[in-house]
Amino acid sequence: MKIFIRITVFVAFVLSLAFTAQAAEIKIGVTEALTGPVAKYGVPIKNGFVLAADEINAAGGIKGNKIVLVIEDEQAKKEEAINVFKKFIFQDKVLAIFGPTLSNSAFASDPIANKEKIVVFGTSNTAEGITDIGPYVFRNSVAEADILPIVTKVATKKLGLKKVAIIYGNDDSMTKSTYEIFLRSIKAEKLEVVDTETFAKGDIDFSAQLTKIKSLNPDAVFCGALVEEASNIILQARKLGIPNKIRFIGGNGFNSAKLIEIGGAAAEGSISGSPWFLDDPSKINQTFVKAYTKKYGMAPDQFAAQAYDALYIMAEGIKAISLSGNVEKDRTTLRDALAKVKNFKGVGGLFSFNESRDAEQKGRVLYIKNGKFAIYAE
Ligand code: 1QQ
């Protein structure tokens, strides 16, 4: 009898070993701006990934395999993004990469991933041309080119715009892209541009540009800026006497909770576009908002939401392949599977990749109302 028990225990032990040996770790690289001004976007993005990974792992992982996020700070610097990508690809041997935060860095780092045939998935890159880098480049952030024409059209109609001013950062890929697409959209709406002003990243005094804009009395100001500069521009505009009824209309840079936190009353009424907003009543969104708020002690923003959805979208792709253990091979099969993800139900609504691996998702025009993003028009 004793021997029988011993044998049974031994067999169970060997079986459990065999079972654990089968479960693999799925390493995914996450590189975002976790320090410096752009961390206002990068930290919520990282938080969204970590929450999704914890949930997926707590529910048993992907076919029993746990997700391991390898997280690195790219500091919103091109050279850092390049270094981290090389580390992920050659040293950590990750299956796929998320990041970097800015389109500006993605234009430098994504060609490396594309050349080495590894999926790079941006959750916050909205500039024109990102997925043109190559077939391994994906994003679930809605491109400025898709949302800004709608934002411009709605704002023009609702506010009766006729003449507008533009201010944008001329040293960043996304803010320049925002400018170009706004200009196209403004022309399509047959509006007159009375003034175009520029600034550089890190500028803190916008009084020269804003004084000029004020003197020309536009109906609204279109703004291509990251949130640090955008908040200061709006604050200074109000101090200089540009009233809240002259709305600021922005690109993806505006979709951060920090615009409200820093801009306060000055930012009220500002308009932007996104598929997601905090009060979206869908059950999946409210469950996410609750879980995120519990974990981090603050509400998520669009950047957290898109990262959260992105990991689940990635998991759909991984679920569809059989991991061979040969990471180079698995990277290419993952690319093909990911490109087929359609009709994913996320916190930002129904999502599909289109044929150029860009986001196909319904955008909404939002505005800041009583310190919260609210629907301006569906
Ligand atoms: C880009 C953006 C920024 C607002 C990212 C945080 O959309 O660089 O593409």
PDB file of C-alpha atoms in Angstrom, residues 27-213:
ATOM      1  CA  LYS A  27       7.466  37.994 -23.341  1.00  0.00           C
ATOM      2  CA  ILE A  28       6.179  41.274 -24.689  1.00  0.00           C
ATOM      3  CA  GLY A  29       8.227  44.475 -24.753  1.00  0.00           C
ATOM      4  CA  VAL A  30       6.556  47.691 -23.598  1.00  0.00           C
ATOM      5  CA  THR A  31       8.484  50.890 -24.133  1.00  0.00           C
ATOM      6  CA  GLU A  32       6.908  54.209 -23.279  1.00  0.00           C
ATOM      7  CA  ALA A  33       7.987  57.635 -22.043  1.00  0.00           C
ATOM      8  CA  LEU A  34       7.920  57.009 -18.304  1.00  0.00           C
ATOM      9  CA  THR A  35       9.895  60.091 -17.268  1.00  0.00           C
ATOM     10  CA  GLY A  36       9.871  63.721 -18.456  1.00  0.00           C
ATOM     11  CA  PRO A  37       6.888  65.736 -19.719  1.00  0.00           C
ATOM     12  CA  VAL A  38       5.684  63.032 -22.128  1.00  0.00           C
ATOM     13  CA  ALA A  39       5.256  60.656 -19.151  1.00  0.00           C
ATOM     14  CA  LYS A  40       1.878  62.391 -18.795  1.00  0.00           C
ATOM     15  CA  TYR A  41       0.900  60.037 -21.615  1.00  0.00           C
ATOM     16  CA  GLY A  42       3.409  57.219 -21.037  1.00  0.00           C
ATOM     17  CA  VAL A  43       2.491  56.366 -17.450  1.00  0.00           C
ATOM     18  CA  PRO A  44      -1.256  55.864 -18.070  1.00  0.00           C
ATOM     19  CA  ILE A  45      -0.301  53.784 -21.130  1.00  0.00           C
ATOM     20  CA  LYS A  46       1.955  51.555 -19.021  1.00  0.00           C
ATOM     21  CA  ASN A  47      -0.760  51.271 -16.369  1.00  0.00           C
ATOM     22  CA  GLY A  48      -3.275  50.129 -18.988  1.00  0.00           C
ATOM     23  CA  PHE A  49      -0.928  47.369 -20.183  1.00  0.00           C
ATOM     24  CA  VAL A  50      -0.137  46.163 -16.667  1.00  0.00           C
ATOM     25  CA  LEU A  51      -3.822  45.983 -15.707  1.00  0.00           C
ATOM     26  CA  ALA A  52      -4.682  43.981 -18.847  1.00  0.00           C
ATOM     27  CA  ALA A  53      -1.708  41.618 -18.364  1.00  0.00           C
ATOM     28  CA  ASP A  54      -2.668  41.018 -14.719  1.00  0.00           C
ATOM     29  CA  GLU A  55      -6.247  40.236 -15.715  1.00  0.00           C
ATOM     30  CA  ILE A  56      -5.246  37.898 -18.553  1.00  0.00           C
ATOM     31  CA  ASN A  57      -2.759  36.060 -16.322  1.00  0.00           C
ATOM     32  CA  ALA A  58      -5.203  35.809 -13.419  1.00  0.00           C
ATOM     33  CA  ALA A  59      -7.655  34.176 -15.832  1.00  0.00           C
ATOM     34  CA  GLY A  60      -5.053  31.523 -16.739  1.00  0.00           C
ATOM     35  CA  GLY A  61      -2.968  33.350 -19.356  1.00  0.00           C
ATOM     36  CA  ILE A  62      -3.154  32.630 -23.078  1.00  0.00           C
ATOM     37  CA  LYS A  63      -3.747  28.896 -23.483  1.00  0.00           C
ATOM     38  CA  GLY A  64      -2.025  28.430 -20.117  1.00  0.00           C
ATOM     39  CA  ASN A  65       0.966  30.612 -21.013  1.00  0.00           C
ATOM     40  CA  LYS A  66       1.592  33.676 -18.872  1.00  0.00           C
ATOM     41  CA  ILE A  67       2.256  37.100 -20.331  1.00  0.00           C
ATOM     42  CA  VAL A  68       5.434  38.716 -19.070  1.00  0.00           C
ATOM     43  CA  LEU A  69       5.775  42.415 -19.839  1.00  0.00           C
ATOM     44  CA  VAL A  70       9.333  43.693 -20.183  1.00  0.00           C
ATOM     45  CA  ILE A  71       8.923  47.414 -19.471  1.00  0.00           C
ATOM     46  CA  GLU A  72      11.473  50.077 -20.443  1.00  0.00           C
ATOM     47  CA  ASP A  73      11.480  53.890 -20.338  1.00  0.00           C
ATOM     48  CA  GLU A  74      12.246  55.426 -23.756  1.00  0.00           C
ATOM     49  CA  GLN A  75      12.083  58.964 -22.301  1.00  0.00           C
ATOM     50  CA  ALA A  76      10.389  60.284 -25.472  1.00  0.00           C
ATOM     51  CA  LYS A  77      13.828  60.302 -27.103  1.00  0.00           C
ATOM     52  CA  LYS A  78      14.406  58.753 -30.525  1.00  0.00           C
ATOM     53  CA  GLU A  79      17.842  57.303 -29.610  1.00  0.00           C
ATOM     54  CA  GLU A  80      16.414  55.716 -26.451  1.00  0.00           C
ATOM     55  CA  ALA A  81      13.535  54.163 -28.388  1.00  0.00           C
ATOM     56  CA  ILE A  82      16.056  52.703 -30.859  1.00  0.00           C
ATOM     57  CA  ASN A  83      18.220  51.303 -28.031  1.00  0.00           C
ATOM     58  CA  VAL A  84      15.273  49.731 -26.241  1.00  0.00           C
ATOM     59  CA  PHE A  85      13.958  48.175 -29.469  1.00  0.00           C
ATOM     60  CA  LYS A  86      17.356  46.540 -30.079  1.00  0.00           C
ATOM     61  CA  LYS A  87      17.427  45.229 -26.497  1.00  0.00           C
ATOM     62  CA  PHE A  88      13.904  43.805 -26.853  1.00  0.00           C
ATOM     63  CA  ILE A  89      14.644  42.157 -30.199  1.00  0.00           C
ATOM     64  CA  PHE A  90      18.140  40.743 -29.717  1.00  0.00           C
ATOM     65  CA  GLN A  91      18.584  40.406 -25.945  1.00  0.00           C
ATOM     66  CA  ASP A  92      15.170  39.875 -24.353  1.00  0.00           C
ATOM     67  CA  LYS A  93      13.897  38.044 -27.442  1.00  0.00           C
ATOM     68  CA  VAL A  94      10.375  39.349 -26.972  1.00  0.00           C
ATOM     69  CA  LEU A  95       7.554  38.121 -29.187  1.00  0.00           C
ATOM     70  CA  ALA A  96       6.231  41.624 -29.991  1.00  0.00           C
ATOM     71  CA  ILE A  97       6.697  45.265 -29.010  1.00  0.00           C
ATOM     72  CA  PHE A  98       4.312  47.966 -27.773  1.00  0.00           C
ATOM     73  CA  GLY A  99       5.290  51.623 -28.029  1.00  0.00           C
ATOM     74  CA  PRO A 100       6.946  54.074 -28.245  1.00  0.00           C
ATOM     75  CA  THR A 101       4.682  56.860 -26.949  1.00  0.00           C
ATOM     76  CA  LEU A 102       5.281  59.541 -29.580  1.00  0.00           C
ATOM     77  CA  SER A 103       4.960  59.219 -33.347  1.00  0.00           C
ATOM     78  CA  ASN A 104       8.128  61.297 -33.403  1.00  0.00           C
ATOM     79  CA  SER A 105      10.055  58.388 -31.817  1.00  0.00           C
ATOM     80  CA  ALA A 106       8.106  55.713 -33.697  1.00  0.00           C
ATOM     81  CA  PHE A 107       9.402  57.044 -37.027  1.00  0.00           C
ATOM     82  CA  ALA A 108      12.921  56.337 -35.707  1.00  0.00           C
ATOM     83  CA  SER A 109      12.409  52.987 -33.955  1.00  0.00           C
ATOM     84  CA  ASP A 110       9.657  51.199 -35.911  1.00  0.00           C
ATOM     85  CA  PRO A 111      11.786  50.646 -39.047  1.00  0.00           C
ATOM     86  CA  ILE A 112      14.091  48.477 -36.905  1.00  0.00           C
ATOM     87  CA  ALA A 113      11.228  46.254 -35.781  1.00  0.00           C
ATOM     88  CA  ASN A 114       9.912  46.074 -39.328  1.00  0.00           C
ATOM     89  CA  LYS A 115      13.324  45.076 -40.681  1.00  0.00           C
ATOM     90  CA  GLU A 116      13.751  42.380 -38.023  1.00  0.00           C
ATOM     91  CA  LYS A 117      10.227  41.076 -38.699  1.00  0.00           C
ATOM     92  CA  ILE A 118       8.718  41.664 -35.279  1.00  0.00           C
ATOM     93  CA  VAL A 119       5.328  43.232 -34.648  1.00  0.00           C
ATOM     94  CA  VAL A 120       5.426  46.770 -33.297  1.00  0.00           C
ATOM     95  CA  PHE A 121       2.054  47.941 -32.041  1.00  0.00           C
ATOM     96  CA  GLY A 122       1.523  51.637 -31.254  1.00  0.00           C
ATOM     97  CA  THR A 123      -1.328  52.574 -28.945  1.00  0.00           C
ATOM     98  CA  SER A 124      -0.794  56.349 -29.028  1.00  0.00           C
ATOM     99  CA  ASN A 125       0.804  57.106 -32.426  1.00  0.00           C
ATOM    100  CA  THR A 126      -1.558  59.130 -34.584  1.00  0.00           C
ATOM    101  CA  ALA A 127       0.655  60.893 -37.151  1.00  0.00           C
ATOM    102  CA  GLU A 128       0.168  60.236 -40.839  1.00  0.00           C
ATOM    103  CA  GLY A 129       2.492  57.599 -42.290  1.00  0.00           C
ATOM    104  CA  ILE A 130       3.140  55.408 -39.221  1.00  0.00           C
ATOM    105  CA  THR A 131       1.910  52.130 -40.700  1.00  0.00           C
ATOM    106  CA  ASP A 132       3.499  52.992 -44.064  1.00  0.00           C
ATOM    107  CA  ILE A 133       6.791  52.084 -42.350  1.00  0.00           C
ATOM    108  CA  GLY A 134       6.013  48.475 -43.179  1.00  0.00           C
ATOM    109  CA  PRO A 135       3.908  45.336 -42.721  1.00  0.00           C
ATOM    110  CA  TYR A 136       5.005  44.691 -39.129  1.00  0.00           C
ATOM    111  CA  VAL A 137       3.707  48.074 -37.906  1.00  0.00           C
ATOM    112  CA  PHE A 138       0.235  48.186 -36.305  1.00  0.00           C
ATOM    113  CA  ARG A 139      -1.710  50.713 -34.265  1.00  0.00           C
ATOM    114  CA  ASN A 140      -5.041  50.930 -32.482  1.00  0.00           C
ATOM    115  CA  SER A 141      -4.799  54.702 -31.961  1.00  0.00           C
ATOM    116  CA  VAL A 142      -7.179  56.347 -34.426  1.00  0.00           C
ATOM    117  CA  ALA A 143      -5.131  58.317 -36.980  1.00  0.00           C
ATOM    118  CA  GLU A 144      -5.430  62.110 -37.011  1.00  0.00           C
ATOM    119  CA  ALA A 145      -6.234  61.784 -40.717  1.00  0.00           C
ATOM    120  CA  ASP A 146      -9.384  59.829 -39.836  1.00  0.00           C
ATOM    121  CA  ILE A 147     -10.667  61.875 -36.905  1.00  0.00           C
ATOM    122  CA  LEU A 148      -9.662  65.512 -37.502  1.00  0.00           C
ATOM    123  CA  PRO A 149     -11.797  66.077 -40.618  1.00  0.00           C
ATOM    124  CA  ILE A 150     -14.824  65.016 -38.525  1.00  0.00           C
ATOM    125  CA  VAL A 151     -13.789  67.210 -35.577  1.00  0.00           C
ATOM    126  CA  THR A 152     -13.363  70.193 -37.913  1.00  0.00           C
ATOM    127  CA  LYS A 153     -16.672  69.616 -39.662  1.00  0.00           C
ATOM    128  CA  VAL A 154     -18.634  69.308 -36.406  1.00  0.00           C
ATOM    129  CA  ALA A 155     -16.959  72.324 -34.775  1.00  0.00           C
ATOM    130  CA  THR A 156     -17.507  74.454 -37.891  1.00  0.00           C
ATOM    131  CA  LYS A 157     -21.183  73.642 -37.952  1.00  0.00           C
ATOM    132  CA  LYS A 158     -21.916  73.848 -34.230  1.00  0.00           C
ATOM    133  CA  LEU A 159     -19.922  77.014 -33.629  1.00  0.00           C
ATOM    134  CA  GLY A 160     -20.633  78.691 -36.965  1.00  0.00           C
ATOM    135  CA  LEU A 161     -16.906  79.147 -37.606  1.00  0.00           C
ATOM    136  CA  LYS A 162     -15.760  81.450 -40.393  1.00  0.00           C
ATOM    137  CA  LYS A 163     -12.231  82.587 -39.600  1.00  0.00           C
ATOM    138  CA  VAL A 164      -9.755  80.631 -37.498  1.00  0.00           C
ATOM    139  CA  ALA A 165      -6.187  80.769 -36.243  1.00  0.00           C
ATOM    140  CA  ILE A 166      -3.730  77.872 -35.993  1.00  0.00           C
ATOM    141  CA  ILE A 167      -0.906  77.262 -33.536  1.00  0.00           C
ATOM    142  CA  TYR A 168       1.296  74.164 -33.690  1.00  0.00           C
ATOM    143  CA  GLY A 169       4.633  72.693 -32.666  1.00  0.00           C
ATOM    144  CA  ASN A 170       6.867  72.557 -35.737  1.00  0.00           C
ATOM    145  CA  ASP A 171       9.458  70.135 -34.317  1.00  0.00           C
ATOM    146  CA  ASP A 172       7.327  67.048 -33.615  1.00  0.00           C
ATOM    147  CA  SER A 173       5.952  64.524 -36.143  1.00  0.00           C
ATOM    148  CA  MET A 174       2.492  64.326 -34.591  1.00  0.00           C
ATOM    149  CA  THR A 175       1.966  68.062 -34.013  1.00  0.00           C
ATOM    150  CA  LYS A 176       3.120  68.779 -37.564  1.00  0.00           C
ATOM    151  CA  SER A 177       0.786  66.084 -38.848  1.00  0.00           C
ATOM    152  CA  THR A 178      -2.065  67.569 -36.806  1.00  0.00           C
ATOM    153  CA  TYR A 179      -1.334  70.930 -38.425  1.00  0.00           C
ATOM    154  CA  GLU A 180      -1.312  69.543 -41.968  1.00  0.00           C
ATOM    155  CA  ILE A 181      -4.525  67.591 -41.509  1.00  0.00           C
ATOM    156  CA  PHE A 182      -6.278  70.500 -39.766  1.00  0.00           C
ATOM    157  CA  LEU A 183      -5.243  72.740 -42.663  1.00  0.00           C
ATOM    158  CA  ARG A 184      -6.714  70.302 -45.202  1.00  0.00           C
ATOM    159  CA  SER A 185      -9.907  70.010 -43.135  1.00  0.00           C
ATOM    160  CA  ILE A 186     -10.178  73.777 -42.639  1.00  0.00           C
ATOM    161  CA  LYS A 187      -9.875  74.264 -46.404  1.00  0.00           C
ATOM    162  CA  ALA A 188     -12.508  71.579 -47.004  1.00  0.00           C
ATOM    163  CA  GLU A 189     -14.862  73.534 -44.724  1.00  0.00           C
ATOM    164  CA  LYS A 190     -13.965  76.736 -46.631  1.00  0.00           C
ATOM    165  CA  LEU A 191     -12.794  78.575 -43.509  1.00  0.00           C
ATOM    166  CA  GLU A 192     -10.399  81.487 -43.605  1.00  0.00           C
ATOM    167  CA  VAL A 193      -7.075  81.078 -41.746  1.00  0.00           C
ATOM    168  CA  VAL A 194      -6.289  84.521 -40.314  1.00  0.00           C
ATOM    169  CA  ASP A 195      -3.014  83.497 -38.646  1.00  0.00           C
ATOM    170  CA  THR A 196      -0.627  80.542 -38.276  1.00  0.00           C
ATOM    171  CA  GLU A 197       1.751  80.476 -35.320  1.00  0.00           C
ATOM    172  CA  THR A 198       4.423  77.941 -34.343  1.00  0.00           C
ATOM    173  CA  PHE A 199       6.376  76.972 -31.232  1.00  0.00           C
ATOM    174  CA  ALA A 200       8.970  74.375 -30.224  1.00  0.00           C
ATOM    175  CA  LYS A 201       8.806  71.523 -27.712  1.00  0.00           C
ATOM    176  CA  GLY A 202       9.676  72.734 -24.236  1.00  0.00           C
ATOM    177  CA  ASP A 203       8.605  76.358 -24.873  1.00  0.00           C
ATOM    178  CA  ILE A 204       6.888  77.893 -21.867  1.00  0.00           C
ATOM    179  CA  ASP A 205       6.013  81.403 -23.023  1.00  0.00           C
ATOM    180  CA  PHE A 206       3.462  81.669 -25.818  1.00  0.00           C
ATOM    181  CA  SER A 207       2.482  85.307 -25.239  1.00  0.00           C
ATOM    182  CA  ALA A 208       3.913  86.619 -28.539  1.00  0.00           C
ATOM    183  CA  GLN A 209       1.938  84.111 -30.618  1.00  0.00           C
ATOM    184  CA  LEU A 210      -1.222  84.478 -28.537  1.00  0.00           C
ATOM    185  CA  THR A 211      -1.139  88.305 -28.574  1.00  0.00           C
ATOM    186  CA  LYS A 212      -1.033  88.174 -32.362  1.00  0.00           C
ATOM    187  CA  ILE A 213      -3.890  85.657 -32.471  1.00  0.00           C
TER     188      ILE A 213
END
